[in-house]
């Protein structure tokens, strides 16, 4: 299957990220190159990938704090008001014995966002240090990070459904808390961060050695 | 079309020559293991039919209420859209926009875009703007979150079960089938069959 042992970048070529077509790119030019087939802008490496990913990751870390400290839902039931954070919601489900739901919320809202931020931070540092340690596994980590991020939106959808459904006048009502906006921002920022990271940078460190 | 294809791996940039794939075959990168090309059986027919089914289910899922909450004589019904309206009424328009875009706008645009692209291809015609429309549909992929929304419905049902009785609506079943249909459409699409039809400008 393999008739080559060089990368597209070394061959002055670039693979289109949208339609896979490999086309010629002149090296070290600042102008934009357009894929001759699908018309999207092509790069040998995503531009400023490391800086942009860092900025988005740091932004997500910052928003992660209010997302967990502030209440995500405010429940008013028979005149009593109770504010719930993401974590207190999980603890409530554990206390009432609803393990599966506690697990879903814990994984989607706490575990996955933190894991994603840690993995992206690790990948960024390893690329900047030109690490040559297990690139295949690091690429796999990146693939997982990109795939699981969307599931963190679950809590936002739960809040949307609850506020629409629980409007029983004086009996009970639910309002979305300020944490919902911060949490949504964390999810969106980490998705953009994963998109901006270029996994080909992991492999560039391997190239240097071969020369 | 039947000759070897040269592909640069998306994940590690290694150039590789890929022989035409057998039906159902997958070509993986020899260095990082990423998928280079994947042949899907009857890709055009399957994707097109799942997409059309998806549009019908999408309309049903969004016009009828998917859940109702009953407490004594009080009944509160909800469609996807009432949730979005309620969020913006509570002073969270950003959140309302995000939910609207990820659960209604993008899935709808993707379904319509796919029919626009695949419908004419089925009859050996090339629709105008094929490249740009297919590119947009592909780039929306991460932002359509119907299946995540479905999980959200399940969590809400369990959460509310103790508070009042929950009545599932017609749209709930449509949602449930819709996510399988969308997953099937995504799994049966081989983007290569579309890109092969776009002329390469010199």
Coordinates of C-alpha atoms in Angstrom, one line a residue:
Chain A
X1 CA 0.0 0.0 0.0
X2 CA 2.8 2.4 0.8
X3 CA 4.9 3.6 -2.0
X4 CA 6.2 6.7 -0.1
X5 CA 8.0 7.5 3.0
X6 CA 7.6 11.2 3.1
X7 CA 5.0 13.6 4.2
X8 CA 2.9 15.9 2.0
X9 CA 4.6 18.9 3.5
X10 CA 8.1 17.7 2.5
X11 CA 6.9 17.0 -1.0
X12 CA 5.6 20.6 -1.3
X13 CA 2.1 19.1 -1.4
X14 CA -0.9 19.6 0.9
X15 CA -3.9 17.3 1.5
X16 CA -7.2 19.2 1.5
X17 CA -8.9 18.7 5.0
X18 CA -12.3 18.8 3.4
X19 CA -12.1 16.6 0.2
X20 CA -8.8 14.8 0.6
X21 CA -7.4 16.0 -2.7
X22 CA -3.6 16.3 -2.6
X23 CA -2.4 19.3 -4.5
X24 CA 0.8 21.3 -5.0
X25 CA 1.6 24.2 -2.7
X26 CA 4.6 26.5 -3.1
X27 CA 6.6 26.4 0.2
X28 CA 6.9 29.4 2.5
X29 CA 4.3 31.6 0.9
X30 CA 1.9 33.8 2.8
X31 CA -0.9 33.8 0.3
X32 CA -3.9 31.6 0.7
X33 CA -4.2 28.4 -1.3
X34 CA -7.5 27.2 -2.5
X35 CA -8.2 23.5 -3.1
X36 CA -8.7 23.1 -6.9
X37 CA -11.6 20.7 -6.3
X38 CA -13.7 21.8 -3.4
X39 CA -12.7 25.4 -3.0
X40 CA -11.7 25.3 0.7
X41 CA -8.6 27.0 1.9
X42 CA -5.8 24.5 2.3
X43 CA -2.8 24.7 4.6
X44 CA 0.1 22.3 5.1
X45 CA -0.4 22.9 8.8
X46 CA -3.3 24.7 10.4
X47 CA -2.2 28.3 10.8
X48 CA -1.1 29.3 14.4
X49 CA -2.5 26.0 15.6
X50 CA -0.6 26.0 18.9
X51 CA -1.3 29.6 19.8
X52 CA -5.0 29.4 18.9
X53 CA -5.5 26.1 20.7
X54 CA -3.7 27.5 23.8
X55 CA -6.0 30.6 23.8
X56 CA -9.1 28.5 23.6
X57 CA -8.0 26.0 26.2
X58 CA -7.1 28.7 28.7
X59 CA -10.4 30.4 28.0
X60 CA -12.2 27.2 28.7
X61 CA -10.3 26.6 32.0
X62 CA -11.3 30.1 33.1
X63 CA -15.0 29.6 32.3
X64 CA -14.9 26.2 33.9
X65 CA -14.7 27.8 37.3
X66 CA -18.0 29.8 37.3
X67 CA -19.6 26.9 35.4
X68 CA -19.1 24.8 38.5
X69 CA -19.4 27.3 41.3
X70 CA -22.6 29.1 40.2
X71 CA -26.0 27.4 40.1
X72 CA -27.1 25.8 36.9
X73 CA -30.8 25.5 37.9
X74 CA -32.9 27.4 40.3
X75 CA -35.9 25.3 41.5
X76 CA -38.8 26.9 43.2
X77 CA -41.1 24.4 44.8
X78 CA -44.0 25.4 47.1
X79 CA -42.4 28.7 47.9
X80 CA -39.0 27.3 48.6
X81 CA -36.1 28.2 46.3
X82 CA -33.2 25.9 45.8
X83 CA -30.1 26.6 43.7
X84 CA -28.3 23.6 42.3
X85 CA -24.8 23.4 40.9
X86 CA -23.6 20.7 38.5
X87 CA -21.9 18.9 41.3
X88 CA -24.8 19.1 43.8
X89 CA -27.1 17.7 41.0
X90 CA -24.8 14.7 40.7
X91 CA -24.7 14.3 44.5
X92 CA -28.5 14.5 44.7
X93 CA -28.9 11.6 42.2
X94 CA -26.4 9.5 44.2
X95 CA -28.2 10.3 47.4
X96 CA -31.6 9.2 45.9
X97 CA -30.1 6.1 44.4
X98 CA -30.4 7.0 40.8
X99 CA -26.9 5.8 39.8
X100 CA -27.2 5.7 36.1
X101 CA -28.3 9.3 35.8
X102 CA -25.7 10.4 38.3
X103 CA -23.1 8.6 36.1
X104 CA -24.4 10.2 32.9
X105 CA -24.3 13.7 34.3
X106 CA -20.9 13.1 36.0
X107 CA -19.3 11.8 32.9
X108 CA -20.8 14.4 30.5
X109 CA -20.5 17.5 32.7
X110 CA -17.5 17.0 34.9
X111 CA -15.3 14.1 33.7
X112 CA -15.3 14.7 29.9
X113 CA -14.7 18.5 30.0
X114 CA -11.8 18.2 32.5
X115 CA -10.3 15.2 30.6
X116 CA -10.5 17.1 27.3
X117 CA -8.8 20.1 28.8
X118 CA -6.1 18.0 30.3
X119 CA -5.5 16.0 27.1
X120 CA -5.3 19.1 25.0
X121 CA -2.9 20.8 27.4
X122 CA -0.7 17.7 27.4
X123 CA -0.8 17.5 23.6
X124 CA 0.1 21.1 23.3
X125 CA 3.0 20.8 25.7
X126 CA 4.3 17.6 24.1
X127 CA 4.2 19.2 20.7
X128 CA 6.0 22.3 21.9
X129 CA 8.7 20.1 23.6
X130 CA 9.0 18.2 20.3
X131 CA 8.3 15.0 22.2
X132 CA 8.9 11.8 20.2
X133 CA 7.1 9.6 22.8
X134 CA 4.4 7.3 21.4
X135 CA 3.0 9.5 18.6
X136 CA 0.5 6.9 17.6
X137 CA -1.1 6.9 21.0
X138 CA -1.0 10.6 21.2
X139 CA -2.8 10.8 17.9
X140 CA -5.4 8.4 19.3
X141 CA -5.9 10.6 22.3
X142 CA -6.6 13.5 20.0
X143 CA -9.1 11.5 18.0
X144 CA -11.0 10.5 21.2
X145 CA -10.9 14.2 22.4
X146 CA -12.5 15.3 19.2
X147 CA -15.2 12.7 19.3
X148 CA -16.4 12.9 22.9
X149 CA -16.6 16.6 23.3
X150 CA -20.1 17.0 21.9
X151 CA -21.7 14.8 24.6
X152 CA -21.0 17.5 27.2
X153 CA -23.9 19.4 25.8
X154 CA -26.3 17.0 27.6
X155 CA -26.7 19.2 30.7
X156 CA -27.6 22.2 28.6
X157 CA -30.3 20.3 26.9
X158 CA -31.6 19.0 30.2
X159 CA -31.9 22.6 31.5
X160 CA -33.7 23.6 28.3
X161 CA -36.2 20.8 28.7
X162 CA -36.7 21.4 32.4
X163 CA -37.4 25.1 32.1
X164 CA -40.0 24.4 29.4
X165 CA -41.7 21.6 31.2
X166 CA -41.7 22.6 34.9
X167 CA -44.0 25.6 34.9
X168 CA -46.7 24.5 37.3
X169 CA -47.4 27.9 38.7
X170 CA -47.0 28.1 42.5
X171 CA -46.4 24.4 42.7
X172 CA -43.1 24.2 41.0
X173 CA -41.0 26.1 38.5
X174 CA -37.4 25.8 37.3
X175 CA -35.2 28.6 36.0
X176 CA -31.8 28.3 34.2
X177 CA -29.0 29.5 36.4
X178 CA -26.0 31.6 35.3
X179 CA -23.7 28.6 35.3
X180 CA -25.5 27.3 32.2
X181 CA -24.1 30.0 30.0
X182 CA -20.5 29.5 31.3
X183 CA -20.8 25.8 30.9
X184 CA -22.1 26.1 27.3
X185 CA -19.1 28.4 26.7
X186 CA -16.7 25.7 28.0
X187 CA -18.2 23.1 25.7
X188 CA -18.0 25.4 22.6
X189 CA -14.5 26.6 23.4
X190 CA -13.2 23.1 23.9
X191 CA -14.8 22.0 20.6
X192 CA -13.1 24.9 18.8
X193 CA -9.8 24.1 20.6
X194 CA -9.9 20.5 19.4
X195 CA -10.6 21.7 15.8
X196 CA -7.8 24.2 15.9
X197 CA -5.2 21.7 17.1
X198 CA -3.3 20.1 14.2
X199 CA -2.4 16.4 14.9
X200 CA 0.2 16.5 12.1
X201 CA 2.3 18.6 14.5
X202 CA 2.7 15.5 16.7
X203 CA 4.4 13.7 13.7
X204 CA 6.6 16.6 12.7
X205 CA 8.9 15.9 15.6
X206 CA 9.4 12.4 14.2
X207 CA 10.4 13.8 10.8
X208 CA 13.4 15.8 12.1
X209 CA 15.1 12.6 13.3
X210 CA 15.0 10.9 9.9
X211 CA 17.0 13.5 8.1
Chain B
X1 CA -11.4 6.4 -10.9
X2 CA -10.0 2.9 -11.0
X3 CA -6.4 3.8 -10.6
X4 CA -4.4 4.3 -7.4
X5 CA -5.2 7.4 -5.3
X6 CA -2.6 9.4 -3.6
X7 CA -3.7 10.5 -0.1
X8 CA -2.0 12.6 2.6
X9 CA -3.1 11.2 6.0
X10 CA -5.3 13.9 7.7
X11 CA -3.7 13.1 11.1
X12 CA 0.0 12.6 10.3
X13 CA 0.4 14.0 6.8
X14 CA 2.2 10.9 5.4
X15 CA 1.7 10.5 1.7
X16 CA 0.4 7.1 0.7
X17 CA -0.8 5.3 -2.5
X18 CA -4.1 3.6 -2.0
X19 CA -5.2 0.9 -4.4
X20 CA -8.9 0.8 -5.3
X21 CA -10.8 -0.6 -2.4
X22 CA -12.9 -3.8 -2.4
X23 CA -16.6 -3.3 -1.5
X24 CA -16.7 -2.5 2.2
X25 CA -12.9 -2.1 2.5
X26 CA -11.0 0.4 4.6
X27 CA -7.6 1.8 4.0
X28 CA -5.7 2.9 7.1
X29 CA -2.6 5.0 7.5
X30 CA 0.4 2.8 7.8
X31 CA 2.0 5.2 10.3
X32 CA -0.7 6.5 12.7
X33 CA -3.6 4.2 12.0
X34 CA -6.1 6.9 10.9
X35 CA -8.7 6.1 8.3
X36 CA -7.6 7.2 4.8
X37 CA -10.4 5.9 2.7
X38 CA -13.4 3.8 3.4
X39 CA -15.6 2.2 0.7
X40 CA -19.3 1.9 1.6
X41 CA -21.7 -0.4 -0.1
X42 CA -24.6 1.3 -2.0
X43 CA -23.5 4.5 -0.4
X44 CA -25.6 6.9 -2.6
X45 CA -28.9 4.9 -2.4
X46 CA -28.6 4.2 1.3
X47 CA -27.6 7.7 2.3
X48 CA -30.3 9.3 0.2
X49 CA -33.1 7.2 1.5
X50 CA -32.0 7.6 5.2
X51 CA -31.8 11.4 4.6
X52 CA -35.4 11.6 3.1
X53 CA -36.7 9.5 6.0
X54 CA -34.8 11.9 8.3
X55 CA -36.5 15.0 6.9
X56 CA -40.0 13.5 7.5
X57 CA -39.1 12.5 11.1
X58 CA -37.5 15.8 11.7
X59 CA -40.7 17.7 10.8
X60 CA -42.8 15.4 13.0
X61 CA -40.3 15.7 15.9
X62 CA -40.4 19.4 15.8
X63 CA -44.1 20.1 15.4
X64 CA -45.6 17.9 18.1
X65 CA -44.9 18.0 21.8
X66 CA -42.3 15.4 22.9
X67 CA -43.1 15.4 26.6
X68 CA -46.0 16.5 28.9
X69 CA -45.9 17.0 32.6
X70 CA -49.1 16.2 34.5
X71 CA -49.7 17.2 38.1
X72 CA -53.3 17.0 39.2
X73 CA -55.3 19.0 36.7
X74 CA -52.2 20.9 35.4
X75 CA -50.7 19.8 32.1
X76 CA -47.6 21.4 30.7
X77 CA -46.6 20.3 27.2
X78 CA -43.3 21.0 25.5
X79 CA -42.0 21.0 22.0
X80 CA -38.3 21.6 21.3
X81 CA -39.1 25.2 20.3
X82 CA -40.9 26.1 23.5
X83 CA -37.8 25.2 25.5
X84 CA -35.7 27.5 23.3
X85 CA -38.3 30.3 23.7
X86 CA -38.4 29.9 27.5
X87 CA -34.6 30.2 27.7
X88 CA -34.6 33.4 25.9
X89 CA -37.5 34.7 28.0
X90 CA -35.4 34.0 31.1
X91 CA -32.7 36.3 29.8
X92 CA -30.4 33.7 28.3
X93 CA -30.6 34.5 24.6
X94 CA -27.0 33.2 24.0
X95 CA -28.0 29.8 25.3
X96 CA -31.3 29.8 23.3
X97 CA -29.3 30.5 20.1
X98 CA -26.9 27.7 20.9
X99 CA -29.6 25.2 21.5
X100 CA -31.5 26.3 18.4
X101 CA -28.5 26.1 16.2
X102 CA -27.3 22.7 17.4
X103 CA -30.7 20.9 17.6
X104 CA -32.8 22.5 14.8
X105 CA -30.9 24.7 12.4
X106 CA -27.8 22.6 11.7
X107 CA -29.6 19.2 11.5
X108 CA -32.2 20.7 9.1
X109 CA -29.6 22.4 6.9
X110 CA -27.6 19.2 6.8
X111 CA -30.6 17.1 5.8
X112 CA -31.7 19.5 3.1
X113 CA -28.1 20.0 1.8
X114 CA -27.7 16.2 1.5
X115 CA -30.9 15.8 -0.5
X116 CA -29.8 18.7 -2.7
X117 CA -26.4 17.0 -3.4
X118 CA -27.4 13.4 -3.6
X119 CA -30.8 13.7 -5.3
X120 CA -29.4 14.9 -8.6
X121 CA -26.4 12.6 -8.4
X122 CA -28.8 9.6 -8.2
X123 CA -30.0 10.6 -11.7
X124 CA -26.5 11.3 -12.9
X125 CA -26.9 15.1 -12.8
X126 CA -24.6 17.5 -11.1
X127 CA -26.5 20.2 -9.1
X128 CA -25.1 23.8 -9.3
X129 CA -22.8 24.7 -6.4
X130 CA -22.2 21.0 -5.6
X131 CA -18.7 21.6 -4.2
X132 CA -19.5 24.5 -1.9
X133 CA -22.8 23.0 -0.6
X134 CA -21.3 19.6 0.1
X135 CA -18.3 21.3 1.8
X136 CA -20.6 23.3 4.1
X137 CA -22.7 20.2 5.0
X138 CA -19.5 18.3 5.9
X139 CA -18.1 21.1 8.0
X140 CA -21.4 21.4 10.0
X141 CA -21.0 17.8 11.1
X142 CA -19.6 18.3 14.7
X143 CA -22.3 20.9 15.5
X144 CA -25.4 18.9 14.8
X145 CA -26.3 17.3 18.2
X146 CA -29.6 15.5 17.9
X147 CA -28.3 12.4 19.6
X148 CA -27.0 14.4 22.5
X149 CA -30.4 16.1 22.8
X150 CA -32.1 12.6 22.9
X151 CA -29.9 11.7 25.9
X152 CA -31.0 15.0 27.5
X153 CA -34.6 14.0 27.1
X154 CA -33.9 10.7 28.8
X155 CA -32.1 12.4 31.7
X156 CA -35.0 14.9 32.1
X157 CA -37.6 12.2 32.2
X158 CA -35.8 10.4 35.0
X159 CA -35.2 13.6 36.8
X160 CA -38.9 14.6 36.7
X161 CA -40.4 11.2 37.3
X162 CA -40.6 11.8 41.1
X163 CA -42.1 15.3 40.8
X164 CA -45.1 14.6 38.6
X165 CA -46.2 12.1 36.0
X166 CA -44.6 12.3 32.6
X167 CA -46.5 11.6 29.4
X168 CA -44.4 10.9 26.3
X169 CA -45.6 12.6 23.1
X170 CA -45.7 11.6 19.5
X171 CA -42.5 13.6 18.8
X172 CA -40.6 11.6 21.4
X173 CA -40.9 8.5 19.2
X174 CA -39.9 10.5 16.1
X175 CA -36.9 11.8 17.9
X176 CA -35.9 8.3 18.9
X177 CA -36.1 6.9 15.4
X178 CA -34.6 10.1 13.9
X179 CA -31.3 9.7 15.8
X180 CA -30.9 6.1 14.4
X181 CA -31.8 7.3 10.9
X182 CA -29.3 10.2 11.2
X183 CA -26.6 7.8 12.4
X184 CA -27.3 5.4 9.6
X185 CA -27.2 8.2 7.0
X186 CA -23.8 9.4 8.4
X187 CA -22.5 5.8 8.5
X188 CA -23.5 5.0 4.9
X189 CA -22.1 8.1 3.4
X190 CA -18.8 7.8 1.5
X191 CA -17.9 11.4 0.7
X192 CA -15.6 10.2 -2.0
X193 CA -18.6 9.4 -4.3
X194 CA -19.5 13.1 -4.2
X195 CA -16.0 14.5 -4.6
X196 CA -15.3 12.3 -7.6
X197 CA -18.1 14.2 -9.4
X198 CA -16.5 17.6 -8.9
X199 CA -14.1 18.7 -11.7
X200 CA -10.6 19.7 -10.6
X201 CA -9.7 23.3 -11.8
X202 CA -6.3 23.6 -13.3

